[in-house]
Coordinates of C-alpha atoms in Angstrom, one line a residue:
M1 CA -17.3 34.9 -0.9
A2 CA -13.7 33.7 -0.3
T3 CA -12.6 37.0 1.1
D4 CA -15.2 36.7 3.8
L5 CA -14.1 33.3 5.0
L6 CA -12.2 34.5 8.1
T7 CA -15.0 36.9 8.9
R8 CA -17.5 34.1 8.6
M9 CA -15.5 31.9 10.9
K10 CA -15.8 34.5 13.6
Q11 CA -19.6 34.2 13.4
A12 CA -20.1 30.5 13.0
P13 CA -18.3 27.3 12.1
V14 CA -17.8 26.2 8.5
L15 CA -18.3 22.6 7.3
C16 CA -15.7 21.2 4.9
D17 CA -16.2 18.0 2.8
G18 CA -14.8 14.6 3.5
A19 CA -12.5 12.1 1.9
M20 CA -11.9 12.0 -1.9
G21 CA -9.7 8.9 -2.1
T22 CA -12.1 6.8 0.0
L23 CA -14.9 7.4 -2.5
L24 CA -12.7 6.9 -5.5
Y25 CA -11.6 3.5 -4.2
A26 CA -15.2 2.6 -3.4
K27 CA -16.1 3.4 -7.0
G28 CA -13.5 0.9 -8.3
I29 CA -10.4 3.0 -8.9
F30 CA -7.4 0.9 -8.0
I31 CA -5.0 2.4 -5.4
N32 CA -2.1 2.2 -7.8
R33 CA -3.8 4.8 -10.1
C34 CA -2.8 8.4 -10.0
Y35 CA -6.0 9.8 -8.4
D36 CA -5.0 13.4 -9.2
E37 CA -4.8 12.6 -12.9
L38 CA -8.5 11.6 -12.9
N39 CA -9.2 15.4 -13.0
V40 CA -8.2 15.1 -16.7
S41 CA -9.1 11.6 -17.7
Q42 CA -12.4 11.1 -15.8
P43 CA -13.6 14.6 -14.9
E44 CA -17.3 13.5 -14.5
L45 CA -16.3 11.1 -11.8
I46 CA -14.6 13.9 -9.8
R47 CA -17.3 16.4 -10.5
G48 CA -19.9 13.8 -9.2
I49 CA -18.1 13.4 -5.9
H50 CA -17.9 17.2 -5.5
H51 CA -21.6 17.3 -6.2
D52 CA -22.4 14.6 -3.6
Y53 CA -20.6 16.6 -0.9
L54 CA -22.3 19.8 -1.9
Q55 CA -25.7 18.1 -1.7
A56 CA -24.8 16.8 1.7
G57 CA -24.2 20.4 2.9
A58 CA -20.5 21.0 2.7
E59 CA -19.6 24.7 2.6
I60 CA -16.0 24.0 1.5
I61 CA -15.1 21.5 -1.1
E62 CA -11.4 20.5 -1.7
T63 CA -9.9 20.0 -5.1
N64 CA -8.7 16.5 -6.0
T65 CA -5.1 17.5 -5.9
F66 CA -3.6 16.3 -2.7
G67 CA -0.8 14.5 -4.5
G68 CA -0.5 17.0 -7.4
N69 CA 3.1 18.0 -6.9
S70 CA 5.9 17.1 -9.2
F71 CA 7.5 14.6 -6.9
R72 CA 4.4 12.5 -6.3
L73 CA 3.3 12.8 -10.0
A74 CA 6.8 11.6 -11.0
R75 CA 5.9 8.2 -9.6
H76 CA 3.4 7.9 -12.4
S77 CA 5.7 9.5 -15.0
M78 CA 3.6 12.7 -14.9
A79 CA 6.0 15.2 -13.3
N80 CA 5.6 17.5 -16.4
R81 CA 1.8 17.7 -15.9
V82 CA 1.6 19.6 -12.6
R83 CA -0.1 22.7 -14.1
E84 CA -2.6 20.6 -16.3
I85 CA -3.7 18.4 -13.4
N86 CA -4.0 21.1 -10.7
F87 CA -5.7 23.6 -13.0
A88 CA -8.2 20.9 -14.1
G89 CA -8.8 20.0 -10.5
A90 CA -9.5 23.6 -9.5
R91 CA -11.8 24.2 -12.5
L92 CA -13.8 21.0 -11.8
A93 CA -14.4 22.1 -8.2
R94 CA -15.2 25.6 -9.3
E95 CA -17.7 24.4 -11.8
A96 CA -19.4 22.1 -9.3
A97 CA -19.7 24.9 -6.8
K98 CA -21.1 27.6 -9.1
S99 CA -24.7 27.1 -8.1
F100 CA -23.8 26.7 -4.4
D101 CA -22.7 29.5 -2.0
V102 CA -19.5 27.7 -1.0
W103 CA -15.7 28.0 -1.0
V104 CA -13.3 26.0 -3.1
A105 CA -10.1 24.9 -1.3
G106 CA -7.0 23.9 -3.2
S107 CA -5.7 20.7 -1.5
I108 CA -1.9 20.6 -1.1
G109 CA -0.3 17.6 0.5
P110 CA 3.3 16.7 1.4
L111 CA 5.8 16.0 -1.4
G112 CA 6.1 12.3 -0.6
V113 CA 9.9 12.6 -0.4
K114 CA 12.3 13.4 2.5
I115 CA 13.6 16.9 2.4
E116 CA 16.7 18.2 4.2
P117 CA 18.1 17.4 6.7
L118 CA 16.5 13.9 6.5
G119 CA 16.6 13.6 2.7
K120 CA 18.4 14.9 -0.4
I121 CA 15.7 17.4 -1.5
S122 CA 16.7 20.9 -0.5
F123 CA 14.4 23.5 1.0
E124 CA 14.6 25.5 -2.2
E125 CA 13.6 22.5 -4.3
A126 CA 10.7 21.7 -2.0
R127 CA 9.5 25.3 -2.1
A128 CA 9.7 25.4 -5.9
A129 CA 7.6 22.3 -6.1
F130 CA 4.9 23.8 -3.9
R131 CA 5.1 27.1 -5.8
E132 CA 4.4 25.3 -9.1
Q133 CA 1.4 23.4 -7.7
I134 CA -0.1 26.4 -5.8
G135 CA 0.3 28.6 -8.9
A136 CA -1.8 26.2 -11.0
L137 CA -4.5 26.0 -8.3
V138 CA -4.7 29.8 -8.0
E139 CA -4.9 30.1 -11.8
G140 CA -7.8 27.6 -11.7
G141 CA -9.7 29.8 -9.3
V142 CA -9.5 28.4 -5.8
D143 CA -10.6 30.5 -2.9
I144 CA -8.6 28.9 -0.1
L145 CA -5.2 27.1 0.1
M146 CA -5.5 24.0 2.2
L147 CA -2.2 22.4 3.4
E148 CA -3.0 18.9 4.7
T149 CA -1.5 16.0 6.5
F150 CA 2.0 17.4 6.9
G151 CA 4.0 15.5 9.5
Y152 CA 7.2 17.6 9.5
L153 CA 7.5 21.2 10.4
G154 CA 10.4 21.8 8.0
E155 CA 8.2 20.7 5.0
I156 CA 5.1 22.7 5.9
H157 CA 7.3 25.7 6.4
Q158 CA 8.3 25.6 2.8
A159 CA 4.7 25.1 1.7
I160 CA 3.6 28.2 3.7
L161 CA 6.5 30.2 2.2
A162 CA 5.5 29.2 -1.3
A163 CA 1.8 30.0 -0.6
R164 CA 2.7 33.4 0.6
E165 CA 4.9 34.1 -2.4
V166 CA 2.3 33.0 -4.9
A167 CA -0.9 34.2 -3.3
P168 CA -0.4 36.4 -0.2
K169 CA -4.0 37.4 0.0
I170 CA -5.7 34.0 -0.3
P171 CA -6.7 32.5 3.1
L172 CA -4.2 29.8 4.1
V173 CA -5.2 26.8 6.2
A174 CA -2.2 24.8 7.6
Q175 CA -3.0 21.4 9.0
V176 CA -0.6 18.8 10.4
T177 CA -1.1 15.1 11.1
I178 CA -0.6 13.9 14.6
D179 CA -0.2 10.7 16.6
E180 CA -2.3 9.4 19.4
E181 CA -0.6 11.7 21.9
G182 CA -1.3 14.8 19.8
N183 CA 2.2 15.3 18.6
C184 CA 3.3 16.0 15.0
L185 CA 5.2 13.1 13.4
D186 CA 8.5 14.7 13.9
G187 CA 7.8 14.8 17.6
S188 CA 6.7 18.5 17.8
T189 CA 4.0 19.0 20.4
P190 CA 1.1 21.4 19.8
E191 CA 2.9 23.8 22.2
T192 CA 5.7 23.8 19.6
F193 CA 4.1 23.6 16.2
V194 CA 1.2 26.0 16.8
P195 CA 3.4 29.1 17.4
R196 CA 5.6 28.2 14.5
L197 CA 2.6 27.9 12.1
E198 CA 1.2 31.2 13.3
E199 CA 4.6 32.9 13.0
W200 CA 5.1 31.7 9.5
G201 CA 1.8 33.1 8.3
A202 CA -1.0 30.6 8.5
D203 CA -4.5 32.1 8.8
V204 CA -6.1 28.9 10.2
I205 CA -4.3 26.2 12.1
G206 CA -5.4 22.6 12.6
C207 CA -5.0 18.9 12.4
N208 CA -6.2 16.3 10.0
C209 CA -6.0 12.6 9.2
S210 CA -4.1 9.8 11.2
V211 CA -6.3 9.7 14.2
G212 CA -10.0 9.5 14.9
P213 CA -12.2 12.0 16.7
V214 CA -11.3 11.3 20.3
A215 CA -7.5 11.7 20.0
M216 CA -8.0 14.7 17.7
L217 CA -10.3 16.5 20.1
D218 CA -7.7 16.1 22.9
A219 CA -5.1 17.6 20.5
M220 CA -7.3 20.5 19.5
E221 CA -7.9 21.5 23.1
R222 CA -4.1 21.9 23.4
V223 CA -3.9 23.7 20.1
R224 CA -6.7 26.1 21.2
A225 CA -4.6 27.0 24.3
A226 CA -1.6 27.9 22.1
T227 CA -3.2 30.4 19.7
S228 CA -6.1 32.8 19.1
L229 CA -6.2 32.0 15.3
P230 CA -9.2 30.1 13.9
L231 CA -8.8 26.3 14.2
A232 CA -9.5 23.4 11.8
A233 CA -10.1 19.8 12.6
Q234 CA -10.7 17.0 10.0
P235 CA -10.3 13.6 11.7
N236 CA -10.5 10.2 10.1
A237 CA -13.7 8.2 10.5
G238 CA -11.9 6.2 13.2
I239 CA -9.2 3.6 12.9
P240 CA -9.3 1.3 9.8
R241 CA -10.3 -2.3 10.5
S242 CA -10.1 -5.3 8.3
V243 CA -13.5 -6.6 7.2
E244 CA -13.6 -9.4 4.7
G245 CA -10.1 -8.5 3.5
R246 CA -10.7 -4.7 3.1
N247 CA -9.7 -1.9 5.4
I248 CA -12.9 -0.2 6.5
Y249 CA -13.4 2.9 8.6
L250 CA -16.1 2.1 11.1
C251 CA -17.0 5.4 12.8
S252 CA -20.7 6.0 12.1
P253 CA -21.9 9.3 10.7
E254 CA -23.8 9.8 14.0
Y255 CA -20.6 9.4 16.0
M256 CA -18.7 11.8 13.8
A257 CA -21.5 14.3 14.1
S258 CA -21.4 14.1 17.9
Y259 CA -17.8 15.0 17.8
A260 CA -18.4 17.8 15.3
R261 CA -20.4 19.5 18.1
K262 CA -17.6 18.8 20.6
F263 CA -15.0 20.3 18.2
V264 CA -17.0 23.4 17.9
A265 CA -17.4 23.6 21.6
A266 CA -13.6 23.4 21.9
G267 CA -13.2 26.4 19.6
V268 CA -12.8 24.8 16.2
R269 CA -14.2 26.9 13.3
L270 CA -13.5 24.7 10.3
V271 CA -14.8 21.1 10.7
G272 CA -14.7 18.3 8.2
G273 CA -13.6 14.7 7.7
C274 CA -10.6 12.9 6.3
C275 CA -10.0 9.2 5.4
G276 CA -13.1 7.1 5.6
S277 CA -15.6 9.9 5.8
T278 CA -18.3 10.1 3.2
P279 CA -21.1 12.4 2.1
E280 CA -23.4 10.7 4.6
H281 CA -21.0 11.6 7.4
I282 CA -21.0 15.2 6.2
R283 CA -24.8 15.2 5.9
V284 CA -25.3 14.1 9.5
M285 CA -22.6 16.5 10.7
K286 CA -24.4 19.3 9.0
S287 CA -27.6 18.5 10.8
A288 CA -25.9 18.2 14.1
L289 CA -24.2 21.6 13.7
R290 CA -27.5 23.1 12.7
V291 CA -29.1 21.8 15.9
G292 CA -26.3 23.3 17.9
E293 CA -24.8 26.8 18.1
A294 CA -23.6 26.8 14.4
R295 CA -25.9 28.0 11.7
A296 CA -24.7 25.6 9.0
K297 CA -22.2 22.9 8.8
V298 CA -18.5 14.6 8.6
T299 CA -4.4 -12.9 4.4
S300 CA -2.8 -15.0 3.9
A301 CA -4.9 -17.5 5.7
P302 CA -3.1 -20.7 5.3
A303 CA -4.6 -23.8 4.0
A304 CA -5.6 -25.7 7.1
G305 CA -2.6 -27.8 8.3
Q306 CA -0.3 -27.9 5.3
A307 CA 1.8 -31.1 5.4
K308 CA 5.0 -30.7 7.2
P309 CA 8.0 -33.1 7.5
A310 CA 8.2 -35.2 10.6
A311 CA 9.6 -33.3 13.5
A312 CA 10.6 -33.9 17.1
P313 CA 8.0 -33.5 19.9
A314 CA 7.9 -30.1 21.5
V315 CA 8.8 -29.6 25.1
P316 CA 5.7 -30.1 27.3
I317 CA 4.0 -26.7 27.9
E318 CA 4.3 -27.0 31.7
K319 CA 8.1 -27.2 31.3
R320 CA 8.5 -24.2 29.0
S321 CA 7.8 -21.4 31.5
R322 CA 6.0 -20.6 34.8
L323 CA 3.1 -19.2 32.8
G324 CA 2.9 -22.4 30.8
A325 CA 2.9 -24.5 34.0
K326 CA 0.0 -22.5 35.4
L327 CA -1.9 -22.7 32.2
A328 CA -1.3 -26.5 32.0
A329 CA -2.4 -26.9 35.7
G330 CA -5.7 -25.0 35.0
E331 CA -4.7 -22.2 37.5
F332 CA -6.0 -18.6 37.0
V333 CA -3.2 -16.5 35.6
T334 CA -2.8 -12.7 35.8
M335 CA -0.9 -10.4 33.5
V336 CA -0.4 -6.6 33.4
E337 CA 0.3 -4.8 30.1
I338 CA 3.2 -2.5 30.1
V339 CA 3.9 -0.5 26.9
P340 CA 7.5 0.2 25.8
P341 CA 8.7 3.8 26.0
K342 CA 9.2 6.0 23.0
G343 CA 12.8 6.6 24.0
I344 CA 15.5 4.7 25.9
D345 CA 14.6 5.5 29.5
V346 CA 12.9 2.4 30.9
H347 CA 12.9 3.5 34.6
K348 CA 9.1 3.9 34.7
E349 CA 8.4 0.6 33.0
I350 CA 10.9 -1.3 35.2
E351 CA 9.5 0.2 38.4
G352 CA 6.0 -0.6 37.2
A353 CA 7.0 -4.2 36.7
R354 CA 8.5 -4.4 40.2
F355 CA 5.3 -2.9 41.6
V356 CA 2.9 -5.3 39.9
K357 CA 5.2 -8.3 40.7
S358 CA 5.0 -7.3 44.4
V359 CA 1.3 -7.9 44.4
G360 CA 1.5 -11.4 42.8
V361 CA 1.1 -10.7 39.1
D362 CA 2.3 -13.7 37.0
A363 CA 3.7 -12.0 33.9
I364 CA 4.1 -8.7 32.1
N365 CA 2.5 -8.4 28.7
I366 CA 4.6 -6.2 26.4
P367 CA 3.0 -4.9 23.1
D368 CA 5.0 -4.6 19.9
S369 CA 4.8 -0.9 18.8
P370 CA 1.0 -0.8 19.4
R371 CA -1.1 1.2 17.0
A372 CA 2.0 1.2 14.7
S373 CA 3.8 3.7 16.8
A374 CA 7.6 3.9 16.9
R375 CA 8.7 2.6 20.3
M376 CA 11.6 0.8 22.0
S377 CA 11.9 -2.9 20.9
N378 CA 9.5 -4.9 23.1
Q379 CA 12.0 -7.7 23.0
A380 CA 14.7 -5.5 24.5
L381 CA 12.3 -4.4 27.3
A382 CA 11.3 -8.0 27.9
L383 CA 14.9 -9.0 28.4
L384 CA 15.5 -6.0 30.8
M385 CA 12.4 -6.9 32.9
Q386 CA 13.5 -10.5 33.0
Q387 CA 17.0 -9.6 34.2
Q388 CA 16.2 -6.7 36.5
V389 CA 12.8 -7.6 37.9
G390 CA 12.7 -11.4 37.7
I391 CA 9.2 -11.5 36.3
E392 CA 8.3 -13.4 33.1
P393 CA 7.5 -11.3 30.1
V394 CA 4.8 -12.1 27.5
L395 CA 6.1 -10.9 24.2
H396 CA 3.7 -9.6 21.6
Y397 CA 5.1 -10.5 18.2
T398 CA 3.7 -8.9 15.1
C399 CA 4.1 -9.7 11.4
R400 CA 4.0 -6.0 10.3
D401 CA 7.7 -5.2 10.3
R402 CA 9.5 -8.4 9.4
N403 CA 9.7 -10.8 6.6
V404 CA 9.8 -14.6 7.4
L405 CA 13.7 -14.5 7.6
G406 CA 13.6 -11.7 10.2
I407 CA 10.8 -13.5 12.1
Q408 CA 12.8 -16.6 12.4
S409 CA 16.0 -14.8 13.4
D410 CA 14.1 -12.7 16.1
L411 CA 12.4 -15.8 17.5
L412 CA 15.5 -17.8 17.7
G413 CA 17.2 -14.9 19.5
A414 CA 14.4 -14.5 21.9
A415 CA 14.5 -18.2 22.8
A416 CA 18.2 -18.1 23.3
M417 CA 17.8 -15.2 25.8
G418 CA 15.2 -17.1 27.8
I419 CA 12.0 -15.4 26.6
H420 CA 9.4 -18.1 26.3
N421 CA 5.9 -16.6 26.3
L422 CA 4.5 -15.2 23.0
I423 CA 1.3 -13.6 21.7
C424 CA 1.3 -13.9 17.9
I425 CA -0.6 -11.1 16.2
T426 CA -0.8 -9.7 12.7
G427 CA -0.1 -6.1 13.8
D428 CA -1.6 -2.7 13.0
P429 CA -0.9 -1.3 9.6
P430 CA 1.6 1.6 9.4
K431 CA -1.2 3.9 8.1
M432 CA -2.5 3.9 11.7
G433 CA 0.7 5.1 13.2
N434 CA 3.0 8.1 13.4
Y435 CA 4.9 7.1 10.3
P436 CA 2.1 6.4 7.8
D437 CA 4.5 6.2 4.8
A438 CA 6.5 3.4 6.4
T439 CA 6.5 0.1 4.5
A440 CA 4.6 -2.9 5.9
V441 CA 5.8 -6.4 5.3
F442 CA 3.1 -8.9 6.4
D443 CA 4.8 -11.9 4.8
V444 CA 2.4 -13.9 7.0
D445 CA -0.5 -13.1 9.3
A446 CA -1.0 -14.3 12.8
I447 CA -2.1 -17.7 11.7
G448 CA 1.0 -18.2 9.6
L449 CA 3.2 -16.8 12.4
V450 CA 1.7 -19.5 14.8
N451 CA 2.7 -22.1 12.2
V452 CA 6.3 -20.8 12.2
V453 CA 6.5 -20.8 16.0
H454 CA 5.0 -24.2 16.3
N455 CA 7.6 -25.6 13.9
L456 CA 10.4 -23.9 15.8
N457 CA 9.2 -25.5 18.9
R458 CA 9.6 -28.9 17.1
G459 CA 13.1 -28.1 15.9
Q460 CA 12.3 -27.1 12.3
D461 CA 13.0 -23.8 10.5
I462 CA 10.6 -22.1 8.1
G463 CA 11.6 -24.5 5.3
G464 CA 11.0 -27.6 7.5
N465 CA 14.7 -28.2 7.9
P466 CA 16.0 -29.4 11.3
I467 CA 17.7 -26.8 13.5
G468 CA 18.7 -29.0 16.4
A469 CA 16.9 -28.5 19.7
G470 CA 13.5 -26.9 19.4
T471 CA 12.5 -23.6 21.0
A472 CA 10.2 -23.7 24.0
F473 CA 7.6 -21.0 23.4
V474 CA 4.2 -20.9 25.0
I475 CA 2.2 -19.8 22.0
G476 CA -0.6 -17.3 22.6
V477 CA -2.9 -15.5 20.1
G478 CA -5.4 -12.7 20.2
A479 CA -9.2 -12.6 19.6
N480 CA -12.0 -10.1 19.7
P481 CA -15.3 -11.5 20.9
G482 CA -17.1 -8.3 20.0
L483 CA -16.4 -8.1 16.3
T484 CA -19.4 -7.5 14.0
D485 CA -18.3 -10.4 11.8
L486 CA -17.9 -13.0 14.6
D487 CA -18.2 -15.9 12.1
E488 CA -15.0 -14.7 10.5
E489 CA -13.3 -14.2 13.9
I490 CA -14.2 -17.8 14.9
R491 CA -13.0 -19.2 11.6
R492 CA -9.6 -17.5 12.1
F493 CA -9.5 -18.7 15.7
E494 CA -10.0 -22.3 14.5
F495 CA -7.1 -21.9 12.1
K496 CA -4.9 -20.5 14.9
V497 CA -5.7 -23.4 17.2
E498 CA -5.1 -25.9 14.4
A499 CA -1.7 -24.1 13.7
G500 CA -0.6 -24.6 17.3
A501 CA -2.0 -21.8 19.5
E502 CA -2.0 -22.8 23.2
Y503 CA -3.9 -19.9 24.8
V504 CA -5.7 -16.8 23.7
V505 CA -5.9 -13.2 25.1
T506 CA -9.1 -11.3 24.3
Q507 CA -9.7 -7.7 23.6
P508 CA -11.0 -5.8 26.6
V509 CA -14.3 -7.2 28.0
F510 CA -17.1 -4.8 28.9
D511 CA -20.0 -6.9 27.7
L512 CA -20.2 -10.3 29.4
A513 CA -22.8 -11.6 27.0
L514 CA -20.4 -11.3 24.1
L515 CA -17.7 -13.2 26.0
E516 CA -20.1 -15.9 26.9
N517 CA -21.2 -16.3 23.3
F518 CA -17.6 -16.4 22.2
L519 CA -16.8 -19.1 24.7
K520 CA -19.7 -21.2 23.5
R521 CA -18.7 -20.8 19.9
I522 CA -15.1 -22.1 20.6
E523 CA -16.1 -25.0 22.8
H524 CA -15.0 -27.4 20.0
C525 CA -11.5 -25.9 19.9
R526 CA -11.2 -24.5 23.4
I527 CA -7.8 -23.4 24.7
P528 CA -7.1 -21.4 27.9
V529 CA -8.8 -18.0 27.6
V530 CA -7.3 -14.9 29.2
A531 CA -9.8 -12.1 29.3
G532 CA -8.7 -8.6 28.6
I533 CA -9.6 -6.1 31.3
W534 CA -9.3 -2.3 30.7
P535 CA -9.9 0.2 33.5
L536 CA -11.4 3.1 31.7
V537 CA -10.1 6.6 32.5
S538 CA -12.8 8.8 31.0
V539 CA -15.9 8.8 28.9
R540 CA -13.8 9.8 25.9
N541 CA -11.7 6.7 26.5
A542 CA -14.9 4.7 26.6
E543 CA -16.2 6.3 23.3
F544 CA -12.8 5.7 21.7
M545 CA -12.8 2.0 22.7
K546 CA -16.4 1.6 21.3
N547 CA -16.3 3.6 18.1
E548 CA -12.7 3.5 17.0
L549 CA -11.3 0.3 18.3
R550 CA -14.7 -1.5 17.8
V551 CA -14.7 -2.9 21.4
S552 CA -18.2 -3.5 22.6
V553 CA -18.9 -1.0 25.4
P554 CA -22.5 -1.2 26.6
D555 CA -24.5 2.1 27.0
S556 CA -24.8 1.4 30.7
I557 CA -21.1 1.7 31.1
L558 CA -21.0 4.9 29.0
T559 CA -23.6 6.3 31.2
R560 CA -21.6 5.5 34.3
M561 CA -18.5 7.1 32.9
T562 CA -20.4 10.2 31.8
A563 CA -21.8 10.6 35.3
A564 CA -18.2 10.9 36.7
K565 CA -17.7 14.7 37.1
T566 CA -13.9 14.8 37.7
P567 CA -11.0 13.0 36.2
E568 CA -10.4 11.2 39.5
A569 CA -14.0 10.2 39.8
A570 CA -13.8 8.8 36.2
R571 CA -10.7 6.8 37.0
E572 CA -12.4 5.4 40.1
E573 CA -15.5 4.5 38.1
G574 CA -13.3 2.9 35.4
V575 CA -11.6 0.8 38.1
A576 CA -14.9 -0.2 39.6
V577 CA -16.2 -1.4 36.2
A578 CA -13.0 -3.3 35.6
R579 CA -13.3 -5.0 39.0
E580 CA -16.8 -6.1 38.1
M581 CA -15.6 -7.5 34.8
L582 CA -12.7 -9.3 36.5
I583 CA -14.9 -10.9 39.2
A584 CA -17.4 -12.0 36.4
V585 CA -14.7 -13.5 34.2
R586 CA -13.0 -15.3 37.1
E587 CA -15.4 -18.2 36.6
M588 CA -15.5 -18.1 32.9
A589 CA -11.9 -17.7 31.8
Q590 CA -8.5 -19.0 33.0
G591 CA -6.8 -15.6 33.4
A592 CA -7.0 -11.9 33.0
Q593 CA -4.8 -9.4 31.3
I594 CA -5.1 -6.0 33.0
S595 CA -4.2 -2.9 31.0
A596 CA -2.7 0.2 32.6
P597 CA -3.9 3.1 30.5
L598 CA -1.5 6.1 30.4
G599 CA 1.0 4.0 32.4
R600 CA -1.1 4.1 35.5
Y601 CA 0.1 0.8 37.0
A602 CA -1.7 1.6 40.3
S603 CA -5.0 1.3 38.4
A604 CA -4.2 -2.2 37.3
V605 CA -3.3 -3.2 40.9
D606 CA -6.5 -1.6 42.1
V607 CA -8.4 -3.8 39.7
L608 CA -6.6 -6.9 40.8
E609 CA -7.6 -6.3 44.5
A610 CA -10.9 -7.7 43.4
L611 CA -9.2 -11.1 43.4
G612 CA -7.8 -10.6 46.8
T613 CA -4.2 -10.6 45.5

């Protein structure tokens, strides 16, 4: 059957399975275990997962060998077991598939180490490691070689060369992982990496992991324009969210299934799921593809108010900043979000700040590497805006990248430079971003960070020692009124207020009932609420907000966005919805933060016209 894969793809899409690691973790396997070694020590466990995906309707099952190369296995002192582990993985999948008319794909992931020119591992060493793994998979009987989650073209090139040396006649699927903008992690665009993969000998080209269905569909449309080869798409089941201390992928099977049809309509011929996807996702995707054209086809929460040594009173909030003065006076405040650039050119951002200042906006809200993407320091951009535009910045400050020593140093520096408005947030985990192997810190979460800032305002360092004059930060926090577990969100909000939070900025508001409920729930600990307002730009944007960021977007708004037949009409409808939200929250909240999707500052200004500014 394997030799007919490419022929079959010309006739109808093929459905691959979903995540292996997600299910192993759900079954109680700790993340510090070597998952690949389970092929040898717990074969029935792996065989059972293969069987679940086969029963769900998968036409391709992947071996449990994503990390089965010598470099990754060396972390578990198993570098000498490459052949044993990969051969066992291939045989397990082969045995599970024997009564089903399916293909077995040998899963091959990155080496987990930097290769030249970024690291000390040479191209030759990398290629040798891939040859060793691929040889064992071929010996074990795989039908397809599946290169997955490669972020750097130099590395996937060596994997392709190794595959062609070892098994030149076996179909080769080459998949890269991308960021929200559709680019490979080394910055290569689809227009760059697709021709390279085709030139190097891939039979099927695609993307997997990192992002959810919306961003991947956008990328695959660009990939389709760059090649005539069959395409593969295996997105995550959305963006992981913390639910009761665990990272959970929240895209429903039905949502993934709706995007499976969209991928096929965009020209994708191999569809599946990556992190967070399960046999249930695959089962519903199978049904959706049958209906369509295809024939067959997925904290450290602190103890409340720990005792602190006596400290000096903080500067009154109305004397810390203009924003603080307006909040203290009960005036309605307006902010516009401006995201730092990926490079060093800040011309667009500075001009955007000038533009929104000219219409009376009070402050510029600057995120801190949102979605764990690598961007210019938001503190540097805040200083430039303050100096060149004369508008107050509101600095997002996250716990992701800094230990408590770095946090204190950064905040003291910001205060010395005259930056006085903060929003303290925990931060997105690196796994979400374009450097998923980056190390997170998270010495504290948002609640602990508020405690740190509160003490700095009172002239105390993180150890409770006097530092002289206190800082003068206006302390903001974030909240999401639309979370499924609102009780937990309220509990954390109470901790934030107790720690010293002085205002809160919400996630974008599309459902006024949820905001009203949130405001009632926080009456006992109410601080000024600044409502997030997001002018949608497309129905995909709306679906992304709802299903991957878990922002509540009512069906009525999705219907309105769907009815917009052109990009400009969609933008206008998104602005109209945002204006309605802004007018409604005007009497409920004490401010609004207007986002500018895709850097369209004019859209934010169009929304603000609803206030007559």
